[in-house]
């Protein structure tokens, strides 16, 4: 799952950072980005950046599966600031 930069909760960002370290997908992408191989220049990998140690794809923050993903979904779905918009609006907020 990828989320917009609307996430400004430091505790949530710390949770995402910790989850990213143990996430197999994120580890594979980050390892390829850090490698100086021709593979690192592929158009697929060019979509990814790690400016602050977190993984982004096309400027959207990668949210590893697990409790932080659930927390992001709950924040975007249940938070009074965002309202209770339902599935379509929640997905729109996250993309």
Tab-separated table of N, CA, C and O in Angstrom:
chain	number	residue	atom	x	y	z
A	1	UNK	N	0.849	-1.168	0.000
A	1	UNK	CA	0.000	0.000	0.000
A	1	UNK	C	0.895	1.231	0.000
A	1	UNK	O	1.923	1.272	0.650
A	2	UNK	N	0.456	2.236	-0.712
A	2	UNK	CA	1.172	3.499	-0.759
A	2	UNK	C	0.229	4.599	-0.294
A	2	UNK	O	-0.946	4.590	-0.611
A	3	UNK	N	0.741	5.537	0.465
A	3	UNK	CA	-0.088	6.618	0.995
A	3	UNK	C	0.512	7.963	0.629
A	3	UNK	O	1.707	8.090	0.404
A	4	UNK	N	-0.320	8.953	0.614
A	4	UNK	CA	0.134	10.300	0.300
A	4	UNK	C	0.921	10.874	1.458
A	4	UNK	O	1.024	10.284	2.521
A	5	UNK	N	1.446	12.049	1.280
A	5	UNK	CA	2.240	12.687	2.325
A	5	UNK	C	1.367	13.309	3.401
A	5	UNK	O	1.843	14.096	4.198
A	6	UNK	N	0.084	12.943	3.471
A	6	UNK	CA	-0.810	13.507	4.474
A	6	UNK	C	-0.511	12.957	5.867
A	6	UNK	O	-1.045	13.435	6.849
A	7	UNK	N	0.364	11.988	5.974
A	7	UNK	CA	0.683	11.398	7.266
A	7	UNK	C	1.755	12.229	7.961
A	7	UNK	O	2.897	12.221	7.545
A	8	UNK	N	1.375	12.914	9.010
A	8	UNK	CA	2.318	13.781	9.703
A	8	UNK	C	2.498	13.383	11.165
A	8	UNK	O	3.099	14.124	11.930
A	9	UNK	N	2.001	12.218	11.530
A	9	UNK	CA	2.098	11.717	12.894
A	9	UNK	C	3.471	11.061	13.063
A	9	UNK	O	3.757	10.033	12.454
A	10	UNK	N	4.338	11.683	13.891
A	10	UNK	CA	5.698	11.160	14.059
A	10	UNK	C	5.716	9.731	14.582
A	10	UNK	O	6.547	8.928	14.152
A	11	UNK	N	4.818	9.387	15.505
A	11	UNK	CA	4.810	8.021	16.033
A	11	UNK	C	4.424	7.033	14.940
A	11	UNK	O	4.965	5.931	14.868
A	12	UNK	N	3.505	7.427	14.068
A	12	UNK	CA	3.120	6.561	12.957
A	12	UNK	C	4.271	6.429	11.953
A	12	UNK	O	4.568	5.335	11.484
A	13	UNK	N	4.944	7.523	11.654
A	13	UNK	CA	6.095	7.464	10.742
A	13	UNK	C	7.205	6.596	11.326
A	13	UNK	O	7.865	5.849	10.587
A	14	UNK	N	7.425	6.664	12.639
A	14	UNK	CA	8.418	5.798	13.279
A	14	UNK	C	8.004	4.330	13.179
A	14	UNK	O	8.840	3.457	12.939
A	15	UNK	N	6.715	4.071	13.349
A	15	UNK	CA	6.210	2.704	13.224
A	15	UNK	C	6.392	2.197	11.786
A	15	UNK	O	6.802	1.059	11.567
A	16	UNK	N	6.125	3.058	10.822
A	16	UNK	CA	6.305	2.688	9.408
A	16	UNK	C	7.783	2.419	9.121
A	16	UNK	O	8.123	1.449	8.444
A	17	UNK	N	8.671	3.260	9.665
A	17	UNK	CA	10.117	3.071	9.456
A	17	UNK	C	10.570	1.729	10.017
A	17	UNK	O	11.330	0.997	9.358
A	18	UNK	N	10.118	1.376	11.214
A	18	UNK	CA	10.496	0.085	11.814
A	18	UNK	C	9.944	-1.074	11.002
A	18	UNK	O	10.634	-2.075	10.793
A	19	UNK	N	8.699	-0.947	10.542
A	19	UNK	CA	8.093	-2.020	9.748
A	19	UNK	C	8.777	-2.162	8.399
A	19	UNK	O	8.900	-3.273	7.875
A	20	UNK	N	9.232	-1.053	7.840
A	20	UNK	CA	9.901	-1.081	6.542
A	20	UNK	C	11.195	-1.878	6.618
A	20	UNK	O	11.535	-2.617	5.691
A	21	UNK	N	11.903	-1.768	7.732
A	21	UNK	CA	13.170	-2.488	7.918
A	21	UNK	C	12.969	-3.995	7.826
A	21	UNK	O	13.824	-4.711	7.296
A	22	UNK	N	11.834	-4.492	8.310
A	22	UNK	CA	11.606	-5.941	8.303
A	22	UNK	C	10.691	-6.403	7.168
A	22	UNK	O	10.343	-7.575	7.104
A	23	UNK	N	10.331	-5.512	6.264
A	23	UNK	CA	9.437	-5.862	5.164
A	23	UNK	C	10.239	-6.414	3.985
A	23	UNK	O	11.135	-5.741	3.462
A	24	UNK	N	9.941	-7.644	3.530
A	24	UNK	CA	10.718	-8.255	2.446
A	24	UNK	C	10.681	-7.443	1.141
A	24	UNK	O	11.714	-7.283	0.489
A	25	UNK	N	9.518	-6.930	0.756
A	25	UNK	CA	9.414	-6.151	-0.473
A	25	UNK	C	10.280	-4.894	-0.380
A	25	UNK	O	11.063	-4.602	-1.272
A	26	UNK	N	10.140	-4.156	0.715
A	26	UNK	CA	10.907	-2.923	0.903
A	26	UNK	C	12.403	-3.218	0.930
A	26	UNK	O	13.195	-2.489	0.328
A	27	UNK	N	12.789	-4.287	1.612
A	27	UNK	CA	14.211	-4.652	1.677
A	27	UNK	C	14.769	-4.969	0.303
A	27	UNK	O	15.886	-4.564	-0.025
A	28	UNK	N	14.006	-5.689	-0.501
A	28	UNK	CA	14.485	-6.034	-1.840
A	28	UNK	C	14.655	-4.778	-2.697
A	28	UNK	O	15.689	-4.597	-3.353
A	29	UNK	N	13.673	-3.898	-2.674
A	29	UNK	CA	13.752	-2.672	-3.476
A	29	UNK	C	14.900	-1.792	-2.992
A	29	UNK	O	15.693	-1.284	-3.794
A	30	UNK	N	15.015	-1.627	-1.675
A	30	UNK	CA	16.069	-0.762	-1.131
A	30	UNK	C	17.457	-1.339	-1.426
A	30	UNK	O	18.386	-0.587	-1.721
A	31	UNK	N	17.597	-2.649	-1.363
A	31	UNK	CA	18.888	-3.275	-1.670
A	31	UNK	C	19.256	-3.044	-3.132
A	31	UNK	O	20.406	-2.733	-3.454
A	32	UNK	N	18.277	-3.168	-4.015
A	32	UNK	CA	18.545	-2.939	-5.432
A	32	UNK	C	18.885	-1.471	-5.695
A	32	UNK	O	19.730	-1.168	-6.533
A	33	UNK	N	18.206	-0.572	-4.990
A	33	UNK	CA	18.505	0.855	-5.158
A	33	UNK	C	19.916	1.186	-4.678
A	33	UNK	O	20.601	2.024	-5.267
A	34	UNK	N	20.334	0.542	-3.588
A	34	UNK	CA	21.657	0.806	-3.017
A	34	UNK	C	22.781	0.139	-3.802
A	34	UNK	O	23.925	0.558	-3.704
A	35	UNK	N	22.441	-0.902	-4.552
A	35	UNK	CA	23.446	-1.601	-5.351
A	35	UNK	C	23.819	-0.748	-6.553
A	35	UNK	O	23.006	-0.026	-7.101
A	36	UNK	N	25.032	-0.838	-6.950
A	36	UNK	CA	25.489	-0.090	-8.118
A	36	UNK	C	25.429	-0.980	-9.354
A	36	UNK	O	26.349	-1.007	-10.159
A	37	UNK	N	24.339	-1.701	-9.501
A	37	UNK	CA	24.199	-2.604	-10.643
A	37	UNK	C	23.342	-1.961	-11.727
A	37	UNK	O	22.603	-1.017	-11.461
A	38	UNK	N	23.427	-2.458	-12.939
A	38	UNK	CA	22.585	-1.930	-14.025
A	38	UNK	C	21.103	-2.071	-13.699
A	38	UNK	O	20.286	-1.280	-14.129
A	39	UNK	N	20.773	-3.082	-12.896
A	39	UNK	CA	19.395	-3.326	-12.467
A	39	UNK	C	18.826	-2.110	-11.733
A	39	UNK	O	17.638	-1.818	-11.815
A	40	UNK	N	19.688	-1.374	-11.029
A	40	UNK	CA	19.237	-0.221	-10.240
A	40	UNK	C	18.745	0.921	-11.117
A	40	UNK	O	18.094	1.838	-10.635
A	41	UNK	N	19.052	0.868	-12.394
A	41	UNK	CA	18.626	1.941	-13.296
A	41	UNK	C	17.394	1.553	-14.110
A	41	UNK	O	17.010	2.280	-15.022
A	42	UNK	N	16.764	0.442	-13.773
A	42	UNK	CA	15.596	0.005	-14.531
A	42	UNK	C	14.441	0.980	-14.335
A	42	UNK	O	14.347	1.677	-13.333
A	43	UNK	N	13.552	1.017	-15.311
A	43	UNK	CA	12.421	1.950	-15.222
A	43	UNK	C	11.535	1.605	-14.027
A	43	UNK	O	10.948	2.492	-13.419
A	44	UNK	N	11.463	0.323	-13.678
A	44	UNK	CA	10.685	-0.075	-12.502
A	44	UNK	C	11.282	0.523	-11.235
A	44	UNK	O	10.585	1.126	-10.433
A	45	UNK	N	12.580	0.383	-11.067
A	45	UNK	CA	13.228	0.889	-9.856
A	45	UNK	C	13.310	2.411	-9.831
A	45	UNK	O	13.387	3.003	-8.757
A	46	UNK	N	13.280	3.048	-10.988
A	46	UNK	CA	13.318	4.511	-11.028
A	46	UNK	C	12.104	5.157	-10.370
A	46	UNK	O	12.130	6.335	-10.062
A	47	UNK	N	11.064	4.385	-10.159
A	47	UNK	CA	9.867	4.895	-9.491
A	47	UNK	C	10.088	5.070	-7.994
A	47	UNK	O	9.330	5.765	-7.335
A	48	UNK	N	11.110	4.403	-7.448
A	48	UNK	CA	11.319	4.345	-6.006
A	48	UNK	C	12.415	5.302	-5.549
A	48	UNK	O	13.420	5.487	-6.228
A	49	UNK	N	12.202	5.895	-4.375
A	49	UNK	CA	13.214	6.727	-3.718
A	49	UNK	C	13.183	6.441	-2.225
A	49	UNK	O	12.196	5.925	-1.694
A	50	UNK	N	14.279	6.784	-1.563
A	50	UNK	CA	14.366	6.605	-0.105
A	50	UNK	C	15.001	7.854	0.519
A	50	UNK	O	16.026	7.759	1.192
A	51	UNK	N	14.386	9.022	0.350
A	51	UNK	CA	15.032	10.259	0.789
A	51	UNK	C	15.241	10.365	2.297
A	51	UNK	O	16.190	10.995	2.736
A	52	UNK	N	14.396	9.758	3.075
A	52	UNK	CA	14.499	9.877	4.531
A	52	UNK	C	14.536	8.514	5.213
A	52	UNK	O	14.156	8.370	6.361
A	53	UNK	N	14.968	7.501	4.465
A	53	UNK	CA	15.017	6.152	5.014
A	53	UNK	C	13.715	5.394	4.855
A	53	UNK	O	13.651	4.212	5.137
A	54	UNK	N	12.676	6.093	4.413
A	54	UNK	CA	11.404	5.447	4.120
A	54	UNK	C	11.342	5.206	2.615
A	54	UNK	O	12.017	5.874	1.847
A	55	UNK	N	10.539	4.254	2.204
A	55	UNK	CA	10.441	3.904	0.788
A	55	UNK	C	9.251	4.615	0.154
A	55	UNK	O	8.135	4.558	0.669
A	56	UNK	N	9.505	5.301	-0.955
A	56	UNK	CA	8.463	6.002	-1.695
A	56	UNK	C	8.421	5.457	-3.113
A	56	UNK	O	9.456	5.145	-3.702
A	57	UNK	N	7.230	5.365	-3.670
A	57	UNK	CA	7.039	4.989	-5.067
A	57	UNK	C	6.221	6.095	-5.708
A	57	UNK	O	5.090	6.351	-5.304
A	58	UNK	N	6.828	6.759	-6.675
A	58	UNK	CA	6.173	7.899	-7.328
A	58	UNK	C	5.676	8.914	-6.295
A	58	UNK	O	4.546	9.398	-6.373
A	59	UNK	N	6.511	9.191	-5.321
A	59	UNK	CA	6.259	10.176	-4.257
A	59	UNK	C	5.174	9.762	-3.269
A	59	UNK	O	4.722	10.590	-2.485
A	60	UNK	N	4.745	8.497	-3.303
A	60	UNK	CA	3.787	7.980	-2.333
A	60	UNK	C	4.532	7.083	-1.358
A	60	UNK	O	5.330	6.236	-1.755
A	61	UNK	N	4.268	7.265	-0.089
A	61	UNK	CA	4.939	6.507	0.958
A	61	UNK	C	4.461	5.058	0.952
A	61	UNK	O	3.261	4.792	0.963
A	62	UNK	N	5.420	4.116	0.933
A	62	UNK	CA	5.095	2.694	1.008
A	62	UNK	C	4.769	2.353	2.453
A	62	UNK	O	5.544	2.646	3.365
A	63	UNK	N	3.603	1.732	2.668
A	63	UNK	CA	3.176	1.323	4.005
A	63	UNK	C	3.241	-0.198	4.062
A	63	UNK	O	2.439	-0.877	3.420
A	64	UNK	N	4.192	-0.764	4.837
A	64	UNK	CA	4.294	-2.218	4.933
A	64	UNK	C	3.022	-2.826	5.538
A	64	UNK	O	2.309	-2.179	6.297
A	65	UNK	N	2.778	-4.065	5.173
A	65	UNK	CA	1.629	-4.785	5.699
A	65	UNK	C	1.784	-4.956	7.208
A	65	UNK	O	2.893	-5.046	7.717
A	66	UNK	N	0.686	-4.946	7.913
A	66	UNK	CA	0.725	-5.153	9.353
A	66	UNK	C	0.009	-4.050	10.103
A	66	UNK	O	-0.865	-3.365	9.561
A	67	UNK	N	0.417	-3.854	11.346
A	67	UNK	CA	-0.299	-2.920	12.217
A	67	UNK	C	-0.230	-1.472	11.738
A	67	UNK	O	-1.195	-0.722	11.898
A	68	UNK	N	0.884	-1.060	11.136
A	68	UNK	CA	0.951	0.333	10.671
A	68	UNK	C	0.027	0.556	9.477
A	68	UNK	O	-0.574	1.621	9.347
A	69	UNK	N	-0.132	-0.443	8.630
A	69	UNK	CA	-1.067	-0.316	7.504
A	69	UNK	C	-2.495	-0.192	8.032
A	69	UNK	O	-3.274	0.640	7.565
A	70	UNK	N	-2.813	-0.997	9.027
A	70	UNK	CA	-4.139	-0.917	9.649
A	70	UNK	C	-4.352	0.457	10.266
A	70	UNK	O	-5.418	1.063	10.118
A	71	UNK	N	-3.324	0.954	10.932
A	71	UNK	CA	-3.421	2.273	11.565
A	71	UNK	C	-3.635	3.389	10.532
A	71	UNK	O	-4.435	4.306	10.754
A	72	UNK	N	-2.940	3.322	9.400
A	72	UNK	CA	-3.113	4.315	8.343
A	72	UNK	C	-4.547	4.258	7.806
A	72	UNK	O	-5.201	5.288	7.638
A	73	UNK	N	-5.027	3.047	7.551
A	73	UNK	CA	-6.397	2.901	7.055
A	73	UNK	C	-7.409	3.446	8.051
A	73	UNK	O	-8.351	4.148	7.676
A	74	UNK	N	-7.203	3.124	9.336
A	74	UNK	CA	-8.125	3.624	10.356
A	74	UNK	C	-8.073	5.147	10.446
A	74	UNK	O	-9.109	5.797	10.563
A	75	UNK	N	-6.880	5.710	10.369
A	75	UNK	CA	-6.735	7.161	10.435
A	75	UNK	C	-7.477	7.831	9.286
A	75	UNK	O	-8.202	8.803	9.482
A	76	UNK	N	-7.301	7.300	8.096
A	76	UNK	CA	-7.920	7.915	6.921
A	76	UNK	C	-9.412	7.623	6.820
A	76	UNK	O	-10.135	8.338	6.144
A	77	UNK	N	-9.859	6.599	7.490
A	77	UNK	CA	-11.269	6.221	7.399
A	77	UNK	C	-12.086	6.776	8.560
A	77	UNK	O	-13.212	7.243	8.358
A	78	UNK	N	-11.524	6.745	9.762
A	78	UNK	CA	-12.307	7.058	10.958
A	78	UNK	C	-12.037	8.425	11.572
A	78	UNK	O	-12.807	8.883	12.397
A	79	UNK	N	-10.941	9.045	11.219
A	79	UNK	CA	-10.565	10.314	11.842
A	79	UNK	C	-11.611	11.387	11.557
A	79	UNK	O	-12.046	11.555	10.428
A	80	UNK	N	-12.025	12.152	12.593
A	80	UNK	CA	-13.027	13.203	12.390
A	80	UNK	C	-12.598	14.265	11.374
A	80	UNK	O	-13.439	14.862	10.710
A	81	UNK	N	-11.293	14.474	11.241
A	81	UNK	CA	-10.806	15.454	10.271
A	81	UNK	C	-11.162	15.026	8.854
A	81	UNK	O	-11.540	15.820	8.017
A	82	UNK	N	-11.036	13.719	8.611
A	82	UNK	CA	-11.303	13.196	7.282
A	82	UNK	C	-12.749	12.755	7.116
A	82	UNK	O	-13.223	12.583	6.016
A	83	UNK	N	-13.431	12.544	8.231
A	83	UNK	CA	-14.811	12.084	8.159
A	83	UNK	C	-14.878	10.599	7.883
A	83	UNK	O	-13.878	9.919	7.771
A	84	UNK	N	-16.075	10.096	7.804
A	84	UNK	CA	-16.298	8.686	7.510
A	84	UNK	C	-16.822	8.619	6.086
A	84	UNK	O	-18.015	8.674	5.843
A	85	UNK	N	-15.891	8.502	5.130
A	85	UNK	CA	-16.254	8.617	3.725
A	85	UNK	C	-16.584	7.292	3.058
A	85	UNK	O	-17.088	7.278	1.961
A	86	UNK	N	-16.240	6.185	3.672
A	86	UNK	CA	-16.460	4.898	3.032
A	86	UNK	C	-15.254	4.476	2.209
A	86	UNK	O	-14.226	5.131	2.178
A	87	UNK	N	-15.409	3.362	1.530
A	87	UNK	CA	-14.302	2.721	0.828
A	87	UNK	C	-13.739	3.595	-0.287
A	87	UNK	O	-12.540	3.822	-0.372
A	88	UNK	N	-14.593	4.111	-1.144
A	88	UNK	CA	-14.119	4.861	-2.316
A	88	UNK	C	-13.334	6.100	-1.911
A	88	UNK	O	-12.238	6.349	-2.403
A	89	UNK	N	-13.863	6.880	-0.995
A	89	UNK	CA	-13.194	8.108	-0.575
A	89	UNK	C	-11.917	7.786	0.211
A	89	UNK	O	-10.907	8.480	0.055
A	90	UNK	N	-11.928	6.745	1.031
A	90	UNK	CA	-10.725	6.367	1.772
A	90	UNK	C	-9.608	5.992	0.808
A	90	UNK	O	-8.478	6.434	0.965
A	91	UNK	N	-9.931	5.201	-0.216
A	91	UNK	CA	-8.917	4.827	-1.210
A	91	UNK	C	-8.414	6.068	-1.957
A	91	UNK	O	-7.235	6.175	-2.258
A	92	UNK	N	-9.297	7.001	-2.220
A	92	UNK	CA	-8.895	8.237	-2.888
A	92	UNK	C	-7.934	9.046	-2.012
A	92	UNK	O	-6.950	9.612	-2.494
A	93	UNK	N	-8.195	9.081	-0.702
A	93	UNK	CA	-7.306	9.797	0.216
A	93	UNK	C	-5.925	9.175	0.270
A	93	UNK	O	-4.929	9.864	0.485
A	94	UNK	N	-5.864	7.869	0.080
A	94	UNK	CA	-4.595	7.146	0.185
A	94	UNK	C	-3.812	7.112	-1.118
A	94	UNK	O	-2.677	6.686	-1.147
A	95	UNK	N	-4.395	7.540	-2.222
A	95	UNK	CA	-3.643	7.477	-3.471
A	95	UNK	C	-3.373	8.844	-4.043
A	95	UNK	O	-3.664	9.842	-3.536
